Coordinates of C-alpha atoms in Angstrom, one line a residue:
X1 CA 0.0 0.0 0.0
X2 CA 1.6 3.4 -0.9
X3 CA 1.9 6.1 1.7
X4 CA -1.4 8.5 2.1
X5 CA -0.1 11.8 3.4
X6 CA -1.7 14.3 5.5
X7 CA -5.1 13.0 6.0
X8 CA -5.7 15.4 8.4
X9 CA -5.6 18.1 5.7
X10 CA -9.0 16.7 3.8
X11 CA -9.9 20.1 2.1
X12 CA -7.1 21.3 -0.9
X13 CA -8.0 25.1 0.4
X14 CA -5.5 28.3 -1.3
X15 CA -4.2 28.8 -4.7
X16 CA -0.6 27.4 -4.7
X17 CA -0.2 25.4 -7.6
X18 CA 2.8 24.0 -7.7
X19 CA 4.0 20.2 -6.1
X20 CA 6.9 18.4 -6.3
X21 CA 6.4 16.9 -9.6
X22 CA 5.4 20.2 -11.5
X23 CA 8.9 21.9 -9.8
X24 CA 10.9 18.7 -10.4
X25 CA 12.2 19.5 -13.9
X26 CA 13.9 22.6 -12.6
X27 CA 16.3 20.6 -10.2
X28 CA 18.2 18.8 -13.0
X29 CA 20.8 19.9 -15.4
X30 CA 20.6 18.0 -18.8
X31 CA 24.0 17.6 -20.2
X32 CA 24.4 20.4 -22.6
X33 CA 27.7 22.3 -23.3
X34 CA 30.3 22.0 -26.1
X35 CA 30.4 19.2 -28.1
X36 CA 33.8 18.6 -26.6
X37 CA 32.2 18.6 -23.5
X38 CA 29.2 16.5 -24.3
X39 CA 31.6 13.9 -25.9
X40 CA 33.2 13.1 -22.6
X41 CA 29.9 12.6 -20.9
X42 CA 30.0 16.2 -19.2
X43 CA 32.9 14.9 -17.0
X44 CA 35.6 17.8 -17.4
X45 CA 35.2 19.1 -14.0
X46 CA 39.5 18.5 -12.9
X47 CA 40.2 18.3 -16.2
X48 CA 39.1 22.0 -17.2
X49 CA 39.9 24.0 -20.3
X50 CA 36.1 23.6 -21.6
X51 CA 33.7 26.7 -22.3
X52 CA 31.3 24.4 -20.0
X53 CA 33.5 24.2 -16.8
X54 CA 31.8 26.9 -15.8
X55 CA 28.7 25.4 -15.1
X56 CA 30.1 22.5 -13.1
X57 CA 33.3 23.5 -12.1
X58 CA 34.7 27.1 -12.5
X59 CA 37.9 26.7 -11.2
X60 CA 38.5 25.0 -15.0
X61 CA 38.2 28.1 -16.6
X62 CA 42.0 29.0 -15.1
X63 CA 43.5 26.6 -17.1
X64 CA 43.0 28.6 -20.7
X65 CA 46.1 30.2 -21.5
X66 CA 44.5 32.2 -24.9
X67 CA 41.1 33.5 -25.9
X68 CA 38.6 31.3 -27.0
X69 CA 34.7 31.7 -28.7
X70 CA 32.4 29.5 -29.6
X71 CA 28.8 28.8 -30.9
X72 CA 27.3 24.9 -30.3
X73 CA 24.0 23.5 -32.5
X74 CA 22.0 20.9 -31.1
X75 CA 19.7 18.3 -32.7
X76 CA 17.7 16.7 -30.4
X77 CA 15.6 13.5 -31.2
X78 CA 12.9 12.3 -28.1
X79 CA 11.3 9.9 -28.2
X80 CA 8.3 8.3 -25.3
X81 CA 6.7 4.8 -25.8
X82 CA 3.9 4.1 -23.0
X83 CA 2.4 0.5 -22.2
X84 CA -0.3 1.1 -20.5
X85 CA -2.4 -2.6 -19.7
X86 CA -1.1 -3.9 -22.8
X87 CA -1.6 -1.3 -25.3
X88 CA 1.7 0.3 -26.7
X89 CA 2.3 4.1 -27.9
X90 CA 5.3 6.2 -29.1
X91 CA 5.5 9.4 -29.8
X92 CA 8.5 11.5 -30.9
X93 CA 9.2 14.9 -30.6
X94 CA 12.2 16.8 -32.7
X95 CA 13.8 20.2 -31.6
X96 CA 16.5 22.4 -32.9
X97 CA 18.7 25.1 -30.6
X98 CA 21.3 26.7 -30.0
X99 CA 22.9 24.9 -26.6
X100 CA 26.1 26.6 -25.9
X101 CA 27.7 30.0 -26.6
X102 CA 30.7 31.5 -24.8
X103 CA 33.6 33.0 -25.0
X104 CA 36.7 33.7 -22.5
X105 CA 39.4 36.4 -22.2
X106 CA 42.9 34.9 -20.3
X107 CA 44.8 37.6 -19.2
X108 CA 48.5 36.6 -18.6
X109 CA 49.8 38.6 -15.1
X110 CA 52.4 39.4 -14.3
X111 CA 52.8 38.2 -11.1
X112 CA 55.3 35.3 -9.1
X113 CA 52.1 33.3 -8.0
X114 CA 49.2 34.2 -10.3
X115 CA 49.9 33.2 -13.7
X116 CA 46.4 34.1 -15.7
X117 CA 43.4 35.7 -14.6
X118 CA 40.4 35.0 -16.7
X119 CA 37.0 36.5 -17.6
X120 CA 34.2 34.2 -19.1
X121 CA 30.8 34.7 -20.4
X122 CA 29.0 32.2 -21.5
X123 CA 25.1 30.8 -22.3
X124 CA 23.6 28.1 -22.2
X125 CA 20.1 26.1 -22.7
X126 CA 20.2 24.1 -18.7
X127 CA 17.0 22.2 -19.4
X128 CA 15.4 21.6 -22.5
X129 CA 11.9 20.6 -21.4
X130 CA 10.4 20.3 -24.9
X131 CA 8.5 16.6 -25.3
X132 CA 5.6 14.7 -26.0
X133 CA 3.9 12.0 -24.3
X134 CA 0.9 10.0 -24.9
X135 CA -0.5 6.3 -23.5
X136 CA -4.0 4.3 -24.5
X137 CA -5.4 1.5 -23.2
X138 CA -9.2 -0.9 -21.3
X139 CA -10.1 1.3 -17.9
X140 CA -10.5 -2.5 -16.5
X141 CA -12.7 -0.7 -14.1
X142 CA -10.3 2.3 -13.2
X143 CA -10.9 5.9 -13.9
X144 CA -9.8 9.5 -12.6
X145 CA -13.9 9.9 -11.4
X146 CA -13.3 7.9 -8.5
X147 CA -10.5 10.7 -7.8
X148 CA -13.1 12.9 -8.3
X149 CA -15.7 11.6 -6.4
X150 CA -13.6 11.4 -3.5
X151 CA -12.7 15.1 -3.4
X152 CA -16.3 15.8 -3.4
X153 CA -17.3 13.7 -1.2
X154 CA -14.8 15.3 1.5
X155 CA -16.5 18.3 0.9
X156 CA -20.1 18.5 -0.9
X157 CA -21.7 21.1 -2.9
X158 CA -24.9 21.2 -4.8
X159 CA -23.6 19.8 -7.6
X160 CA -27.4 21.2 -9.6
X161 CA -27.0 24.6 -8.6
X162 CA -23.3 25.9 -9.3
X163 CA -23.4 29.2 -10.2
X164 CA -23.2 30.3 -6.5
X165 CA -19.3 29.3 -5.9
X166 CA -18.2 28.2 -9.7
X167 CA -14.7 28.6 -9.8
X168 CA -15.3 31.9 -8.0
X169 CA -13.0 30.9 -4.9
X170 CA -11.0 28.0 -3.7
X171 CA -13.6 26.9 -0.8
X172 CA -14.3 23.5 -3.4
X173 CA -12.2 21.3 -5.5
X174 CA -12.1 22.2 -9.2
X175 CA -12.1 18.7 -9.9
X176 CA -15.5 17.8 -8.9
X177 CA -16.8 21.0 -9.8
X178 CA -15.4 20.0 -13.4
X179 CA -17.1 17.0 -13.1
X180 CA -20.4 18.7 -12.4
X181 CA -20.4 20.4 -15.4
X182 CA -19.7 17.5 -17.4
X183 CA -23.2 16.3 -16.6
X184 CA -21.8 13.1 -14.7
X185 CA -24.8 13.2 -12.5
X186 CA -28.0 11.2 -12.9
X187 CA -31.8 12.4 -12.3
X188 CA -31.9 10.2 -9.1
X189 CA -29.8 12.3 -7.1
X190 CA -26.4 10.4 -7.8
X191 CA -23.3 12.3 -8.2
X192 CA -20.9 10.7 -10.3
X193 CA -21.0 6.6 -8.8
X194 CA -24.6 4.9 -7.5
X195 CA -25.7 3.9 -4.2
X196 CA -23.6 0.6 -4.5
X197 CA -20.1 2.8 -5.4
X198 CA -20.1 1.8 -9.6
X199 CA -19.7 4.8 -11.7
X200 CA -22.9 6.0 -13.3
X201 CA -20.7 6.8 -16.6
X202 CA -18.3 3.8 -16.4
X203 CA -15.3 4.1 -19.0
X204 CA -13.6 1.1 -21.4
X205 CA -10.9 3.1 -22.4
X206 CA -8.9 6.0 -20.9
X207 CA -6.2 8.0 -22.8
X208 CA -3.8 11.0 -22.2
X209 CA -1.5 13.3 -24.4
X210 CA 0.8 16.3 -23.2
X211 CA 3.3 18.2 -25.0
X212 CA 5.8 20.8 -24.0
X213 CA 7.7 23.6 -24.9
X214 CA 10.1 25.8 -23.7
X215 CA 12.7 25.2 -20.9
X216 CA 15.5 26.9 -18.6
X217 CA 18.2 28.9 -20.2
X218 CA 21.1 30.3 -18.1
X219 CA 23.6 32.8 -18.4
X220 CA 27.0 32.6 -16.8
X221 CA 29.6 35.2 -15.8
X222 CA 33.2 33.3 -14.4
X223 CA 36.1 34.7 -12.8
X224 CA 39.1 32.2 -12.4
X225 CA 42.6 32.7 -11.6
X226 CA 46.0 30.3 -12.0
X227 CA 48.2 30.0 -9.5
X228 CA 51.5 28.8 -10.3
X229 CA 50.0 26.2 -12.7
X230 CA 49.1 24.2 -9.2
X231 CA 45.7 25.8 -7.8
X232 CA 43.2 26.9 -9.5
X233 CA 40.0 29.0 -8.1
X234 CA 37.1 29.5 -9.7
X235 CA 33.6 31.5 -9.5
X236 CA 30.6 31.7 -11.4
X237 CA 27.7 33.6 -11.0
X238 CA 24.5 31.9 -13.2
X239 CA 21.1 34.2 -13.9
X240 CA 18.7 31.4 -15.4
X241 CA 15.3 32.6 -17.2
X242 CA 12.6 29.7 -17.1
X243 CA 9.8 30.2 -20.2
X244 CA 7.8 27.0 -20.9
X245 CA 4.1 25.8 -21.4
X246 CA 2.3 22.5 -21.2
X247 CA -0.8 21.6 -22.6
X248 CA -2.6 18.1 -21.8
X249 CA -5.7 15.8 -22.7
X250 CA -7.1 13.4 -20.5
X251 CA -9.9 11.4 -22.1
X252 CA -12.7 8.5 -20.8
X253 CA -14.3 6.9 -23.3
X254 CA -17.3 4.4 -23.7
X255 CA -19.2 2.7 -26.3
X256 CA -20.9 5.4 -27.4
X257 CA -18.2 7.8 -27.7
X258 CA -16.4 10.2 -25.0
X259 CA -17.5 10.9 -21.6
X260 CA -15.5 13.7 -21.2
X261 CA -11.9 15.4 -22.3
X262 CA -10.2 17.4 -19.5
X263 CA -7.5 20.0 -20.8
X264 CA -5.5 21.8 -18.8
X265 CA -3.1 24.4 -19.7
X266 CA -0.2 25.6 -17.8
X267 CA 2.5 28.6 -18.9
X268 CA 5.3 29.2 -16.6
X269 CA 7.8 31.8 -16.4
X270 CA 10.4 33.2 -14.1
X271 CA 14.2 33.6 -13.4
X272 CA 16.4 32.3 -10.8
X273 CA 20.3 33.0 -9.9
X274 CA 22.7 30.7 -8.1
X275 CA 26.4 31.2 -7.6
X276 CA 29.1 28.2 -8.8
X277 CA 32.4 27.9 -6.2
X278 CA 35.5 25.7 -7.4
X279 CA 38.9 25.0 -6.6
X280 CA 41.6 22.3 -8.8
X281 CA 44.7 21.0 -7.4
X282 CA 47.5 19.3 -8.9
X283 CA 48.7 18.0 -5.4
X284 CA 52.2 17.1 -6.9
X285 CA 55.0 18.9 -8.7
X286 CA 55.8 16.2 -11.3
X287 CA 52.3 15.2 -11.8
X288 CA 49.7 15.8 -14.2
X289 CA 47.3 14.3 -11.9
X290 CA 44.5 17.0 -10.5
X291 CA 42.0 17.1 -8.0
X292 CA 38.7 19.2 -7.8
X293 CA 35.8 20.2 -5.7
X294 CA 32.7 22.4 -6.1
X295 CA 29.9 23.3 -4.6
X296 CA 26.7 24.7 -6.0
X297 CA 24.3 27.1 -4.2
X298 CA 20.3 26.4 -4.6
X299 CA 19.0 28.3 -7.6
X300 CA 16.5 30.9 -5.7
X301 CA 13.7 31.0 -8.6
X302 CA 10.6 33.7 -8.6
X303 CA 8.3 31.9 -10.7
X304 CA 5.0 32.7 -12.1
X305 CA 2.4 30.4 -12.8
X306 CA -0.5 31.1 -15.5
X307 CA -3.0 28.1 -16.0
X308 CA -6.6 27.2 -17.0
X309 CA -8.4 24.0 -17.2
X310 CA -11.4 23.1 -19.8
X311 CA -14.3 20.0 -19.9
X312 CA -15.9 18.8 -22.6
X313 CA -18.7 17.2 -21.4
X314 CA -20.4 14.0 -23.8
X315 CA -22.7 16.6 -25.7
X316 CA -19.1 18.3 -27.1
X317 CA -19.8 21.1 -25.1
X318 CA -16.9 23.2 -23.6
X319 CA -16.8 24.8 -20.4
X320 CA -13.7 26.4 -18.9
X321 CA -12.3 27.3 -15.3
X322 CA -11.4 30.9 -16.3
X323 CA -13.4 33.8 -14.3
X324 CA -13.5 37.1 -15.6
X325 CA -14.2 38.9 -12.4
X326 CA -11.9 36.8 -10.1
X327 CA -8.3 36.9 -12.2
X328 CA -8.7 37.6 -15.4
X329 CA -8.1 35.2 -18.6
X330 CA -6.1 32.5 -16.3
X331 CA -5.7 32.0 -12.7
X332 CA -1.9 33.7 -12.0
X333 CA 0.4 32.2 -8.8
X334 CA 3.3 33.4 -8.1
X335 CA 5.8 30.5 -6.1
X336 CA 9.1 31.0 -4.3
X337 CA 11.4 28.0 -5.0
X338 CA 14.9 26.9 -4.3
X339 CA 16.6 23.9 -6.0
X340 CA 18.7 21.5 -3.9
X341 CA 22.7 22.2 -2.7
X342 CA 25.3 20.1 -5.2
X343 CA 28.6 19.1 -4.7
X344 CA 31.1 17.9 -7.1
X345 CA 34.1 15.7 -6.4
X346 CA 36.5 15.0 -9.6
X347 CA 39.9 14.0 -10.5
X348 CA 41.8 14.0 -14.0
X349 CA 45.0 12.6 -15.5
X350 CA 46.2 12.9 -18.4
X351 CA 48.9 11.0 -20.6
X352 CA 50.9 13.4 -22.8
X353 CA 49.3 15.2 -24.9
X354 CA 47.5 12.2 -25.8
X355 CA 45.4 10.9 -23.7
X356 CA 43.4 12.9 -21.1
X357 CA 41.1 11.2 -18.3
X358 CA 38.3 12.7 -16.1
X359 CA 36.0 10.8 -13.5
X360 CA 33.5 12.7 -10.9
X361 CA 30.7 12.5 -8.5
X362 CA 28.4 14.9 -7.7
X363 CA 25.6 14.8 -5.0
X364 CA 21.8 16.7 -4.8
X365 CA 19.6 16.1 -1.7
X366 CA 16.3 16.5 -3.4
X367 CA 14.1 15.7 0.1
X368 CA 15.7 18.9 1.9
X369 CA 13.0 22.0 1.8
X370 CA 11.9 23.5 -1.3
X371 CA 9.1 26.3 -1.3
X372 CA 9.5 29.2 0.8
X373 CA 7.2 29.1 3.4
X374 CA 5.2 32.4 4.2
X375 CA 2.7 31.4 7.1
X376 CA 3.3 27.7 6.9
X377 CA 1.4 27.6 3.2
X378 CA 3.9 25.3 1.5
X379 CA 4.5 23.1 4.6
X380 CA 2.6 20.3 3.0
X381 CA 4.4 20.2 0.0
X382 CA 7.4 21.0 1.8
X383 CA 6.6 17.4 3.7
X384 CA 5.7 15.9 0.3
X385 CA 9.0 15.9 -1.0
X386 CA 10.6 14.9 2.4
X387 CA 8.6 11.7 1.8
X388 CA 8.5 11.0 -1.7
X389 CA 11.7 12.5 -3.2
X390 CA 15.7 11.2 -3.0
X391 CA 18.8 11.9 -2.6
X392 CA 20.7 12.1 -6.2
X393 CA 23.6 10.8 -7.0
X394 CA 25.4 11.2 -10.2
X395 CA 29.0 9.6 -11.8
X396 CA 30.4 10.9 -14.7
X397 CA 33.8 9.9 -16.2
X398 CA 35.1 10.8 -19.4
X399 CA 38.1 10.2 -22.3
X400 CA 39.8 12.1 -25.0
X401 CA 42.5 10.7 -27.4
X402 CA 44.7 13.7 -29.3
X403 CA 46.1 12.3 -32.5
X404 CA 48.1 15.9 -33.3
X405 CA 45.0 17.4 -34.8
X406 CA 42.3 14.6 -34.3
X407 CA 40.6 13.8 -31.2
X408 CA 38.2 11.3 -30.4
X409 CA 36.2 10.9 -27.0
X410 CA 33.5 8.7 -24.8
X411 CA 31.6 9.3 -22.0
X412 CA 29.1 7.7 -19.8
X413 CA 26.9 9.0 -17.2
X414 CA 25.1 7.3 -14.5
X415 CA 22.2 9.2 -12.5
X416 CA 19.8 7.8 -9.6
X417 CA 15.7 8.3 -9.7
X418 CA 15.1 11.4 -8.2
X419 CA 11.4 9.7 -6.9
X420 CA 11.1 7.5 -4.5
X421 CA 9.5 4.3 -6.2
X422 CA 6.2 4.3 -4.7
X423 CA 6.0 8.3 -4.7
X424 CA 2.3 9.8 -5.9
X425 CA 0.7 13.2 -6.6
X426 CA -1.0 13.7 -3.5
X427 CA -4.5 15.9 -4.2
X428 CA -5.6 16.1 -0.9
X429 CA -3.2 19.0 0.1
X430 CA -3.0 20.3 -3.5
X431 CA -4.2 23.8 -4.2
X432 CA -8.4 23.8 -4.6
X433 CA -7.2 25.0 -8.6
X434 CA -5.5 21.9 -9.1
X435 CA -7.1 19.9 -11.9
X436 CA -4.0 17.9 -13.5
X437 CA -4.3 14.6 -11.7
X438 CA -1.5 12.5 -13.6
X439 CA 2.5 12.2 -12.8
X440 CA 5.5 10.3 -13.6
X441 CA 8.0 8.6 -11.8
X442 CA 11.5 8.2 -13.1
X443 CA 13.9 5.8 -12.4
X444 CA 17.7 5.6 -13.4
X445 CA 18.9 7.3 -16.1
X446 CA 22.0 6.5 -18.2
X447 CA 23.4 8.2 -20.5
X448 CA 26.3 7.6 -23.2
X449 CA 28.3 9.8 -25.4
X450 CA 31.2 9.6 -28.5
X451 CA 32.5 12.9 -30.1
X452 CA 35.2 13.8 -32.8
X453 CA 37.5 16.9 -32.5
X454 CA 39.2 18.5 -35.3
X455 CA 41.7 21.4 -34.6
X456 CA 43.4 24.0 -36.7
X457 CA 45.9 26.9 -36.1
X458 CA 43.2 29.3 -34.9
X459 CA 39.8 27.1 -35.7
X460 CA 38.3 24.4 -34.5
X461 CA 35.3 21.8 -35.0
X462 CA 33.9 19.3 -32.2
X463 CA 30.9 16.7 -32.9
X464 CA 29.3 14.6 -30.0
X465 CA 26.7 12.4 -30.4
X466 CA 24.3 11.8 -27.0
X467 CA 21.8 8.6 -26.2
X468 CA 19.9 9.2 -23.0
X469 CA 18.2 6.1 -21.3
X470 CA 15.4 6.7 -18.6
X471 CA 12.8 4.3 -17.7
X472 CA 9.9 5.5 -15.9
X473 CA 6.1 4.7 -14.6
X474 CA 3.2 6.7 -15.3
X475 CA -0.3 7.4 -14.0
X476 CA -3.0 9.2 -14.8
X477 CA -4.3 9.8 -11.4
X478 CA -3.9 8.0 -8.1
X479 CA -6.9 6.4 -6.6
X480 CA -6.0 5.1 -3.0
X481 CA -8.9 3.5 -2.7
X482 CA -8.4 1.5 -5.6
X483 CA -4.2 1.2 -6.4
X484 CA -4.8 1.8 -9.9
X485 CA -2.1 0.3 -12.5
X486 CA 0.5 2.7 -14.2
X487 CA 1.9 2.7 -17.6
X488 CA 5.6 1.3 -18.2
X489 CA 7.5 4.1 -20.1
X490 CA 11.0 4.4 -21.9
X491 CA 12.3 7.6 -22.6
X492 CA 15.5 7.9 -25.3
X493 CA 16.8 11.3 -26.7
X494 CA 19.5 11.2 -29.1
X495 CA 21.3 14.2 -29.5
X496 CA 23.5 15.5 -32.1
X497 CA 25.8 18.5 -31.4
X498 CA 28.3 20.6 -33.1
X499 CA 30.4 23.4 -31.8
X500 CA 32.6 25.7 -34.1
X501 CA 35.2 27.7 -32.1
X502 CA 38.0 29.9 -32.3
X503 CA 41.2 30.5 -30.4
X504 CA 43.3 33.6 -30.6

């Protein structure tokens, strides 16, 4: 039996909309960066001298001893395939962008101890949330009106008379009131199930589709300094901009045709800032080997929220959430959010000139405390993710052959779940607005990279080539009562990148 949460708390009262799984895609950081950087898995972090070092590591921005600029393309290819009680869908989604672009200034001192002192600027897409998702498959007796009907039922209304309190406060769940005006009521006094708990409108078939664009883009500004080619320090300061939208369907069908199509719409935006520390040793005279360490501050985001939610009921008429006189066009929430602490262990050696290694570990306690309380409103979310989300832990290790001007490089990544496996969207403390009933739970994710480098007296070319392997559950709502079944899900992106850069 999973964990029920808060019981106490029966009545989903205030407008905060967000919960752990709506905020969860702001605590990672895919692996973007130059396609040097992408080719060995993201693990530079001792090894340094990469445009992206300063978003893991900023003490690797020391080691450039010349200016450098470059643009990176990426071609990213995701792809979802949902079994859902035996019923199988895939659905891809293909985006292009710009990923990287930076550019550094070395500045050779003259000095007995500090040997360069170097400015970086750099941007770079953090989180490319853009994807599509969609699953099929026999109710076998489940369906989100049993969620429904048990919000009601902690707190009735008269479901035949609504225009007293529809969608006018936050006293009722939206949910049920959505189900009111889809006409899932009979003429006996029933409101959505019988006298002997079946649903009056039972489903065979239930279905859901999302897609989403946008994602979290981040600008960084480095400072890093060489000390007698044996320390390195290293700071960055990151502003991030977070711009996305998601739109969803989910559908109950019978026989005769639908029973009712719930949308919801949701637009977020914001920005964020969070500061980078790092420091590289190379512990002995004669020896290329090197040490690092960083830590990451939380990301303090501001984020607004804009959303709406629509039912189409089974005569194909639509009616929406949106009230003129309350808030306008959508309902607007503004959240207060901080993304865990990281730290990042590494170490590098390197053969030569020819052959360069780089292994790391880096550590996010998702669980610690998230939304910024103001009078206790986010405590039960707060207690949410204490419960249901994990420590992360992430390895990353890396290698790059020089052959003069060639170079060719691997990389593999290996990141925990950040869920716990038995984790839910809990409704019960949700905000009264929230109609989206469905969530995901990802597991492990692995993730494998090869790139080419070609280099030239001034310019230079680097191609990577990214698989990323996540296997995950999904539901479409949680029914405690009833444990309902989730849909098995792989998620792949392959992802092609190409930097063009120039030293001088």
């Amino acid at each position: 039996m999973k964990r029920l949460l808060y019981l106490l708390v029966l009545l989903p009262l205030g407008i905060n909309a967000q919960n752990m799984y709506n905020v969860s895609s702001l605590f990672e950081n895919d692996l973007r960066g130059t396609a040097r950087f992408v080719g060995m898995g993201g693990s530079m972090s001792a090894l340094g001298a990469d445009m992206s070092a300063m978003g893991t590591n900023p003490a690797g921005m020391a080691m450039f001893r010349s200016n450098d600029v470059s643009i990176t393309a990426n071609l990213d290819m995701k792809s979802n395939t949902a079994d859902y009680e035996g019923t199988t869908f895939e659905i891809d989604k293909t985006n292009f962008f710009i990923g990287n672009a930076a550019m550094v200034c070395a500045i050779e001192c003259d000095n007995e101890n500090l040997k360069f002192f170097n400015f970086g600027l750099g941007y770079r897409c953090r989180n490319n949330l853009s994807s599509a998702f969609e699953m099929c498959g026999a109710a076998n007796g489940y369906s989100q009106q049993y969620v429904m009907e048990q919000l009601y039922r902690d707190r009735k209304f008269a479901y035949d008379n609504l225009q007293d309190w529809m969608y006018k406060d936050f006293r009722y769940s939206w949910l049920p009131l959505l189900a009111a005006d889809a006409w899932l009521y009979d003429d006996k006094g029933n409101f959505i199930t019988n006298p002997d708990t079946t649903l009056i409108w039972a489903p065979d078939e239930l279905a859901y589709f999302e897609e989403v664009n946008g994602g979290v883009h981040t600008v960084d500004f480095n400072v890093a300094g060489n000390f007698n080619d044996r320390l390195y320090l290293g700071a960055t300061v990151a502003v991030s901009t977070v711009d996305y939208d998601r739109y969803s369907e989910y559908i109950e069908t019978d026989a005769v045709g639908d029973i009712y199509i719930l949308e919801n719409n949701r637009y977020v935006k914001g920005s964020g800032v969070d500061i980078k520390l790092g420091a590289i040793v190379r512990p002995f005279k004669y020896s290329p080997f090197k040490v690092g360490v960083a830590l990451h501050t939380p990301t303090w985001y501001n984020l607004h929220e804009y959303s709406s939610a629509a039912i189409i009921d089974m005569y194909g008429n639509r009616i929406t959430t949106i009230d003129e006189g309350l808030y306008g066009d959508v309902l607007a929430v503004q959240n207060h959010l901080k993304t865990p602490w990281r730290v990042n262990a590494s170490m590098a050696y390197t053969f030569g000139t020819y052959l360069a290694l780089n292994a790391e570990y880096e550590y996010a306690d998702y669980a610690k405390k998230t939304f910024t309380d103001r009078g206790n409103i986010y405590k039960s979310q707060n207690e949410e993710m204490k419960y249901n989300m994990l420590a992360q832990h992430t390895v990353r290790v890396g290698a790059e052959l020089n052959l003069g001007g060639f170079a060719a490089r691997v990389g593999y990544n290996y990141v925990t779940a950040p869920f716990a496996k038995d984790a839910y969207k809990e409704l019960y403390n949700a905000s009264a607005a929230e109609t989206s009933t469905e969530y995901m739970n990802r597991f492990d994710k692995n993730v494998v990279t090869a790139g080419l480098g070609f280099r030239g007296k001034m310019f230079y070319l680097d191609l990577a080539y990214l698989i990323e392997m996540q296997n995950a559950e999904f539901y479409p709502f949680y029914d405690y009562e009833f444990e309902n079944p989730g849909a098995a899900v792989k998620m792949r992106n392959q992802s092609f990148v190409a930097t063009l850069g120039m030293r001088f």
